[in-house]
């Protein structure tokens, strides 16, 4: 029997309900609460049909060939629960979130020898989301906010001042090729986590770190304040003066979210409003190229259909982080909400694939199914569908992300995860094969970027 037989039964019930009548595509009416819930429920079911971690003999929280995506998926489902009130997947989420907690730091020994800082921080952001939304906790288990604090406490000691005067490296161990890179998502992820911890706990230590990470990023191409662009990567070997310029939605989303939390924490601080406005402007102009600037696209890989499974997640993160930004920086709502709504309507048309004619493809701007299906594409669509609940009265009356002073029940533990940093495995030499693998990745990324630029210049 499955470890969570009750949840599996709920999956079957969801499928049965979704199957009543002839379902040939997702019909979404953003003005109808039940329509939003139906679209989100169908997409959640499709996504979770590809998850088997709750089954006997499987590993809770683990997706095939990836670890970090489990945290991202659970974060999406916690948000789904918050927006729709549907608890169908809560048991599965809680099981996976606690199974992978490591030493209360989301650095489990089974995977710690190859993880990146970005991998770990996504689980921390999922735990932070659970804390802010009062997602149910289990007796005898660490609180959600303490698990987020455990991630913070294990990442801060990795702040590397030996090169570039600071910054997190992408990957953790010197034998990993990504150790030679400092990237936006690792630093932006810790920035966002720090800002959210500052707001939730009202502890200035976290705010100080958020400001330090932002200010350091601004000394590198990772956060270029002159034109509010975010480079994907920079190299310690070149003292962080070079830049990998692939433009990804989630890099912008994580810095936008952190700036919004700091704006709220500082009661409208001008520094954070300037940063928030600047990054939003670039995000709107770059990643919403369709339907008069209202429909989102992953512009670096969608035009030539070269997105990998990781990149297919990214639009969902931007969708949710933008939506929650409107709750803590309300002046942004007039620009953000219409784009979330129009992107959701467009995505619903794209979700007409597979045997059920409800599985989601990649290109939200394309009215007909683009022929692709994946857990990750369903995850992104689920996020944008759920986010459209933001305009409805029942959600407008909610307080948004809570703090310990405004009803958040998750209890802080500022020493969580300390003393548990795993010793680094013995460093292995970087082989010719390792370098060849990195070279292949470089070629693939360059190919995607060249294709994207060609499309943007000549294809419109």
Coordinates of C-alpha atoms in Angstrom, one line a residue:
X1 CA 0.0 0.0 0.0
X2 CA 1.2 3.5 -0.6
X3 CA 2.7 5.3 2.3
X4 CA 0.0 7.9 2.1
X5 CA -3.0 5.9 0.9
X6 CA -5.4 8.7 1.8
X7 CA -3.7 11.1 -0.5
X8 CA -3.6 8.6 -3.3
X9 CA -7.4 8.2 -2.9
X10 CA -7.8 11.9 -3.2
X11 CA -5.7 11.9 -6.4
X12 CA -8.2 9.4 -7.9
X13 CA -11.2 11.4 -6.7
X14 CA -9.7 14.5 -8.3
X15 CA -9.3 12.6 -11.5
X16 CA -12.8 11.4 -11.4
X17 CA -14.2 14.8 -10.8
X18 CA -12.1 16.3 -13.5
X19 CA -13.3 13.6 -15.9
X20 CA -17.0 14.3 -15.5
X21 CA -18.2 15.4 -18.9
X22 CA -15.9 15.8 -21.9
X23 CA -12.8 17.8 -21.0
X24 CA -10.9 18.9 -24.1
X25 CA -9.0 21.9 -22.7
X26 CA -8.9 24.1 -19.6
X27 CA -11.6 26.7 -19.6
X28 CA -10.5 29.5 -17.3
X29 CA -12.6 32.5 -16.3
X30 CA -10.5 34.7 -14.1
X31 CA -13.7 36.4 -12.8
X32 CA -15.1 33.2 -11.5
X33 CA -13.6 31.7 -8.4
X34 CA -14.8 28.2 -9.1
X35 CA -13.4 28.3 -12.7
X36 CA -10.0 29.2 -11.3
X37 CA -10.2 26.4 -8.7
X38 CA -11.2 23.9 -11.3
X39 CA -8.3 24.8 -13.7
X40 CA -5.8 24.8 -10.8
X41 CA -7.1 21.5 -9.5
X42 CA -6.9 19.8 -12.9
X43 CA -3.4 21.1 -13.4
X44 CA -2.3 20.1 -9.9
X45 CA -3.6 16.6 -10.6
X46 CA -1.7 16.3 -13.9
X47 CA 1.5 17.5 -12.2
X48 CA 1.2 15.1 -9.3
X49 CA 0.5 12.2 -11.6
X50 CA 4.2 12.4 -12.4
X51 CA 5.2 12.3 -8.7
X52 CA 5.8 8.9 -7.1
X53 CA 7.7 9.8 -3.9
X54 CA 4.8 9.0 -1.7
X55 CA 4.7 5.4 -3.0
X56 CA 6.1 2.4 -1.2
X57 CA 9.9 2.0 -2.0
X58 CA 10.2 5.5 -3.3
X59 CA 11.9 8.6 -1.7
X60 CA 9.5 11.3 -0.4
X61 CA 10.3 14.6 -1.9
X62 CA 12.6 13.3 -4.6
X63 CA 11.9 13.7 -8.3
X64 CA 13.8 11.5 -10.8
X65 CA 17.3 13.0 -11.7
X66 CA 16.7 16.2 -9.7
X67 CA 16.5 17.1 -6.0
X68 CA 15.9 20.9 -6.0
X69 CA 12.7 20.6 -8.0
X70 CA 11.0 18.7 -5.2
X71 CA 11.2 21.8 -3.0
X72 CA 10.0 24.0 -5.9
X73 CA 7.0 21.7 -6.5
X74 CA 6.0 21.7 -2.8
X75 CA 6.3 25.5 -2.7
X76 CA 3.9 25.7 -5.6
X77 CA 1.5 23.3 -3.9
X78 CA 1.6 25.3 -0.6
X79 CA 0.7 28.3 -2.6
X80 CA -2.1 26.3 -4.3
X81 CA -3.5 25.3 -0.9
X82 CA -3.3 29.0 0.3
X83 CA -5.0 30.4 -2.8
X84 CA -7.7 27.8 -3.3
X85 CA -8.2 26.2 0.1
X86 CA -7.8 22.7 -1.3
X87 CA -5.9 20.5 1.1
X88 CA -5.7 17.4 -1.2
X89 CA -1.9 17.4 -1.4
X90 CA -1.0 18.6 2.1
X91 CA -0.1 15.2 3.4
X92 CA 2.2 14.5 0.5
X93 CA 3.8 18.0 0.8
X94 CA 4.4 17.7 4.5
X95 CA 5.8 14.2 4.2
X96 CA 8.3 15.3 1.5
X97 CA 9.2 18.5 3.2
X98 CA 10.1 16.8 6.4
X99 CA 11.8 13.8 4.8
X100 CA 14.3 16.0 3.0
X101 CA 15.0 18.3 5.9
X102 CA 18.5 17.0 6.6
X103 CA 19.8 18.3 9.9
X104 CA 17.0 20.9 9.9
X105 CA 18.9 22.7 7.1
X106 CA 17.8 21.1 3.9
X107 CA 21.3 19.7 3.3
X108 CA 20.6 16.0 3.4
X109 CA 23.7 13.8 3.4
X110 CA 22.4 11.6 0.5
X111 CA 22.7 14.6 -1.9
X112 CA 25.1 17.0 -0.1
X113 CA 28.2 16.0 -2.1
X114 CA 26.8 17.5 -5.3
X115 CA 24.3 20.2 -4.4
X116 CA 24.5 23.9 -5.3
X117 CA 23.6 26.8 -3.1
X118 CA 20.6 27.4 -5.4
X119 CA 19.4 23.8 -4.9
X120 CA 19.3 24.2 -1.1
X121 CA 17.8 27.7 -1.0
X122 CA 14.7 26.6 -3.0
X123 CA 13.8 24.2 -0.1
X124 CA 14.4 27.1 2.3
X125 CA 12.1 29.3 0.3
X126 CA 9.5 26.6 0.3
X127 CA 9.7 26.4 4.1
X128 CA 9.6 30.2 4.4
X129 CA 6.4 30.1 2.2
X130 CA 4.9 27.6 4.6
X131 CA 5.7 29.8 7.6
X132 CA 4.3 33.0 6.1
X133 CA 1.1 31.3 5.0
X134 CA 0.5 29.4 8.2
X135 CA 0.7 26.0 6.4
X136 CA 0.0 23.3 9.1
X137 CA 2.9 22.1 11.1
X138 CA 3.4 18.6 12.6
X139 CA 3.9 18.1 16.4
X140 CA 7.4 17.0 17.2
X141 CA 8.9 18.3 14.0
X142 CA 10.9 21.5 13.5
X143 CA 8.8 24.6 12.6
X144 CA 8.8 25.8 9.0
X145 CA 10.5 29.1 9.8
X146 CA 13.2 27.3 11.7
X147 CA 13.9 25.1 8.6
X148 CA 14.3 28.3 6.6
X149 CA 16.6 29.6 9.3
X150 CA 18.6 26.4 9.0
X151 CA 19.2 27.1 5.3
X152 CA 20.3 30.7 6.1
X153 CA 22.6 29.5 8.8
X154 CA 24.4 27.0 6.6
X155 CA 24.6 29.3 3.6
X156 CA 26.0 32.5 5.3
X157 CA 29.3 30.8 6.3
X158 CA 29.8 30.1 2.6
X159 CA 29.9 33.8 1.8
X160 CA 33.2 33.9 -0.1
X161 CA 35.3 37.0 0.4
X162 CA 38.4 35.4 -1.1
X163 CA 37.3 36.5 -4.6
X164 CA 35.2 39.5 -5.7
X165 CA 35.0 40.7 -2.1
X166 CA 32.0 38.5 -1.4
X167 CA 29.2 36.5 -2.9
X168 CA 28.0 32.9 -2.9
X169 CA 29.5 30.5 -5.4
X170 CA 27.0 28.5 -7.5
X171 CA 28.1 25.1 -6.2
X172 CA 29.5 24.3 -2.9
X173 CA 32.5 22.1 -3.3
X174 CA 35.8 22.9 -5.1
X175 CA 35.6 19.7 -7.2
X176 CA 32.3 20.9 -8.8
X177 CA 32.6 22.8 -12.0
X178 CA 30.0 25.3 -10.8
X179 CA 32.4 26.2 -7.9
X180 CA 34.1 28.5 -10.5
X181 CA 30.9 30.6 -10.9
X182 CA 29.0 33.1 -8.8
X183 CA 25.5 33.3 -10.1
X184 CA 22.3 35.3 -9.7
X185 CA 20.0 32.6 -8.5
X186 CA 22.3 31.5 -5.6
X187 CA 22.9 35.1 -4.4
X188 CA 19.4 36.3 -5.2
X189 CA 17.9 33.3 -3.5
X190 CA 19.8 34.0 -0.2
X191 CA 18.9 37.7 -0.6
X192 CA 15.2 36.8 -0.9
X193 CA 15.4 34.4 2.0
X194 CA 17.2 36.9 4.2
X195 CA 14.6 39.6 3.4
X196 CA 11.7 37.4 4.2
X197 CA 13.3 36.2 7.5
X198 CA 13.9 39.8 8.4
X199 CA 10.2 40.7 7.9
X200 CA 8.9 37.6 9.6
X201 CA 11.1 37.6 12.7
X202 CA 11.8 41.4 12.8
X203 CA 15.4 40.5 13.4
X204 CA 17.8 43.0 12.0
X205 CA 20.6 40.5 11.4
X206 CA 18.6 39.1 8.5
X207 CA 18.0 42.6 7.1
X208 CA 21.7 43.4 7.4
X209 CA 22.5 40.3 5.3
X210 CA 19.8 41.1 2.7
X211 CA 21.3 44.6 2.3
X212 CA 24.9 43.1 2.1
X213 CA 23.9 40.7 -0.6
X214 CA 22.1 43.3 -2.6
X215 CA 24.9 45.8 -2.3
X216 CA 27.5 43.2 -3.2
X217 CA 25.5 42.0 -6.2
X218 CA 25.3 45.6 -7.4
X219 CA 29.1 45.7 -7.6
X220 CA 29.0 42.9 -10.1
X221 CA 27.1 42.4 -13.4
X222 CA 24.7 40.2 -11.4
X223 CA 22.7 43.3 -10.5
X224 CA 23.4 46.2 -12.8
X225 CA 21.6 49.3 -11.3
X226 CA 22.4 51.5 -14.3
X227 CA 19.9 49.7 -16.5
X228 CA 18.3 47.2 -14.0
X229 CA 19.5 44.1 -15.8
X230 CA 20.6 40.9 -14.1
X231 CA 23.3 38.7 -15.5
X232 CA 23.0 35.0 -15.0
X233 CA 26.6 34.4 -14.0
X234 CA 30.0 35.9 -13.3
X235 CA 33.4 34.4 -12.7
X236 CA 35.6 34.6 -9.5
X237 CA 38.6 33.9 -11.7
X238 CA 38.0 37.2 -13.4
X239 CA 37.1 39.0 -10.1
X240 CA 33.4 39.1 -11.2
X241 CA 33.9 41.5 -14.0
X242 CA 32.6 39.2 -16.8
X243 CA 29.0 38.3 -17.3
X244 CA 26.9 35.5 -18.7
X245 CA 24.0 37.4 -20.1
X246 CA 21.3 34.8 -20.6
X247 CA 18.1 36.4 -19.2
X248 CA 15.9 34.2 -17.0
X249 CA 12.6 35.1 -15.4
X250 CA 13.5 33.5 -12.0
X251 CA 16.7 35.6 -11.6
X252 CA 14.6 38.7 -11.9
X253 CA 11.8 37.3 -9.7
X254 CA 14.0 36.4 -6.8
X255 CA 15.6 39.9 -6.6
X256 CA 12.2 41.6 -7.1
X257 CA 10.7 39.5 -4.3
X258 CA 13.5 40.3 -1.9
X259 CA 13.3 44.0 -2.7
X260 CA 9.6 44.0 -2.1
X261 CA 10.1 42.3 1.3
X262 CA 12.7 44.9 2.2
X263 CA 10.4 47.7 1.0
X264 CA 7.8 46.4 3.3
X265 CA 10.2 45.8 6.2
X266 CA 11.6 49.3 6.0
X267 CA 8.2 50.9 5.7
X268 CA 8.7 52.0 2.1
X269 CA 12.4 52.6 2.0
X270 CA 13.4 54.6 -1.1
X271 CA 16.3 52.4 -1.8
X272 CA 14.1 49.4 -2.1
X273 CA 11.3 51.2 -4.0
X274 CA 13.9 52.3 -6.6
X275 CA 15.2 48.8 -7.0
X276 CA 11.8 47.3 -7.1
X277 CA 10.6 49.7 -9.7
X278 CA 13.7 49.4 -11.8
X279 CA 13.6 45.6 -11.9
X280 CA 9.9 45.5 -12.6
X281 CA 10.4 47.8 -15.5
X282 CA 13.0 45.5 -17.1
X283 CA 10.9 42.4 -16.3
X284 CA 7.8 43.8 -18.0
X285 CA 9.7 44.9 -21.1
X286 CA 11.7 41.7 -21.4
X287 CA 9.6 38.8 -20.3
X288 CA 6.1 40.0 -21.5
X289 CA 6.6 40.3 -25.2
X290 CA 3.1 39.1 -26.3
X291 CA -0.4 40.5 -26.4
X292 CA 0.6 44.1 -25.9
X293 CA 3.1 43.3 -23.1
X294 CA 0.8 41.2 -20.9
X295 CA 1.8 37.5 -21.6
X296 CA 4.9 36.0 -20.1
X297 CA 7.6 34.2 -22.0
X298 CA 10.9 32.5 -21.2
X299 CA 12.6 34.5 -23.9
X300 CA 16.0 32.7 -23.8
X301 CA 14.7 29.3 -24.7
X302 CA 11.0 29.4 -25.8
X303 CA 11.4 30.8 -29.3
X304 CA 13.5 27.8 -30.5
X305 CA 11.9 25.3 -28.0
X306 CA 15.2 24.6 -26.3
X307 CA 14.0 25.0 -22.6
X308 CA 15.2 22.2 -20.4
X309 CA 13.1 20.9 -17.4
X310 CA 14.7 23.4 -15.0
X311 CA 13.9 26.3 -17.3
X312 CA 10.3 25.2 -17.8
X313 CA 9.8 25.9 -14.0
X314 CA 10.9 29.5 -14.1
X315 CA 7.8 31.3 -15.2
X316 CA 5.9 29.8 -12.4
X317 CA 8.3 31.2 -9.8
X318 CA 8.1 34.7 -11.4
X319 CA 4.3 34.4 -11.4
X320 CA 4.0 33.7 -7.7
X321 CA 6.7 36.1 -6.6
X322 CA 5.1 38.9 -8.6
X323 CA 1.7 38.1 -7.2
X324 CA 2.9 38.1 -3.5
X325 CA 4.8 41.4 -4.3
X326 CA 1.4 43.1 -4.7
X327 CA 0.4 42.1 -1.2
X328 CA 3.5 43.6 0.5
X329 CA 4.1 46.5 -2.0
X330 CA 0.4 47.2 -2.9
X331 CA 1.3 50.1 -5.3
X332 CA 2.6 47.5 -7.8
X333 CA -0.7 45.8 -8.2
X334 CA -2.0 47.9 -11.1
X335 CA 1.0 46.8 -13.2
X336 CA 1.4 43.2 -12.0
X337 CA -2.1 41.8 -11.7
X338 CA -3.3 42.3 -15.3
X339 CA -0.1 40.6 -16.5
X340 CA -0.8 37.6 -14.2
X341 CA -4.4 37.4 -15.4
X342 CA -3.6 37.6 -19.1
X343 CA -0.7 35.1 -18.8
X344 CA -3.1 32.7 -17.0
X345 CA -5.7 33.0 -19.7
X346 CA -3.1 32.4 -22.3
X347 CA -1.7 29.4 -20.4
X348 CA -5.1 27.9 -20.2
X349 CA -5.4 27.7 -24.0
X350 CA -2.0 26.1 -24.1
X351 CA -3.1 23.5 -21.6
X352 CA -4.9 21.3 -24.2
X353 CA -2.3 18.5 -24.6
X354 CA -1.9 14.8 -23.8
X355 CA -4.6 12.2 -23.6
X356 CA -6.7 14.3 -21.3
X357 CA -6.4 17.4 -23.5
X358 CA -5.6 19.3 -20.3
X359 CA -1.8 19.0 -20.0
X360 CA 0.2 22.1 -20.3
X361 CA 2.7 23.0 -22.9
X362 CA 5.5 25.6 -22.7
X363 CA 4.5 28.5 -24.9
X364 CA 1.7 30.3 -23.1
X365 CA 1.4 32.8 -25.9
X366 CA 0.5 30.1 -28.5
X367 CA -3.2 29.4 -28.7
X368 CA -2.7 25.8 -29.7
X369 CA -0.8 23.1 -27.8
X370 CA 2.9 23.2 -28.6
X371 CA 3.3 19.4 -28.3
X372 CA 5.3 19.3 -25.1
X373 CA 4.2 18.1 -21.7
X374 CA 6.1 17.8 -18.4
X375 CA 5.6 18.0 -14.6
X376 CA 7.5 21.3 -14.8
X377 CA 5.3 22.9 -17.4
X378 CA 2.2 21.9 -15.3
X379 CA 4.0 23.4 -12.3
X380 CA 4.4 26.8 -14.0
X381 CA 0.8 26.8 -15.2
X382 CA -0.5 25.8 -11.8
X383 CA 1.3 28.7 -10.2
X384 CA -0.1 31.3 -12.6
X385 CA -3.6 29.9 -12.4
X386 CA -3.6 29.9 -8.5
X387 CA -2.2 33.4 -8.5
X388 CA -5.3 34.8 -10.3
X389 CA -7.2 34.3 -7.0
X390 CA -5.5 37.5 -5.8
X391 CA -8.3 39.7 -7.2
X392 CA -11.1 38.0 -5.5
X393 CA -12.7 39.3 -2.3
X394 CA -12.0 36.2 -0.2
X395 CA -8.3 36.6 -0.9
X396 CA -8.2 40.4 -0.8
X397 CA -9.4 40.1 2.8
X398 CA -6.4 37.8 3.6
X399 CA -3.4 39.3 5.2
X400 CA -0.9 38.0 2.7
X401 CA 2.4 36.8 3.9
X402 CA 2.2 36.8 7.7
X403 CA 4.9 37.7 10.3
X404 CA 5.4 36.6 13.8
X405 CA 3.6 39.8 14.9
X406 CA 0.6 39.6 12.5
X407 CA -0.6 36.1 13.1
X408 CA 2.2 33.8 11.9
X409 CA 2.3 30.8 14.2
X410 CA 5.6 29.2 13.1
X411 CA 8.1 29.7 15.8
X412 CA 11.6 31.1 15.2
X413 CA 14.8 29.2 16.1
X414 CA 17.7 31.5 15.2
X415 CA 20.3 28.7 15.8
X416 CA 18.6 26.1 13.6
X417 CA 20.9 24.1 11.5
X418 CA 24.1 25.4 13.2
X419 CA 26.8 23.0 14.0
X420 CA 25.5 20.6 11.3
X421 CA 27.5 21.8 8.3
X422 CA 28.7 18.7 6.5
X423 CA 32.4 18.3 6.1
X424 CA 33.4 18.5 2.5
X425 CA 34.0 15.2 0.8
X426 CA 37.6 14.7 -0.4
X427 CA 38.2 17.0 -3.3
X428 CA 38.4 15.2 -6.6
X429 CA 40.5 16.4 -9.5
X430 CA 38.6 18.0 -12.4
X431 CA 39.0 15.6 -15.2
X432 CA 39.0 16.1 -19.0
X433 CA 35.5 14.5 -19.0
X434 CA 34.3 17.1 -16.5
X435 CA 35.6 19.9 -18.6
X436 CA 34.1 18.3 -21.7
X437 CA 30.7 18.1 -20.0
X438 CA 30.9 21.7 -19.1
X439 CA 31.8 22.5 -22.6
X440 CA 28.7 20.7 -23.9
X441 CA 26.5 22.7 -21.6
X442 CA 28.1 25.9 -22.8
X443 CA 27.5 25.0 -26.4
X444 CA 23.8 24.1 -25.6
X445 CA 23.3 27.4 -23.7
X446 CA 25.0 29.4 -26.4
X447 CA 22.9 27.7 -29.0
X448 CA 19.7 28.6 -27.1
X449 CA 20.8 32.2 -26.6
X450 CA 21.7 32.7 -30.2
X451 CA 18.4 31.2 -31.3
X452 CA 16.5 33.5 -28.9
X453 CA 18.3 36.6 -30.1
X454 CA 17.8 35.7 -33.7
X455 CA 14.1 35.2 -33.1
X456 CA 13.8 38.5 -31.1
X457 CA 15.6 40.4 -33.9
X458 CA 14.1 38.8 -37.0
X459 CA 11.2 36.7 -36.0
X460 CA 8.6 39.3 -35.0

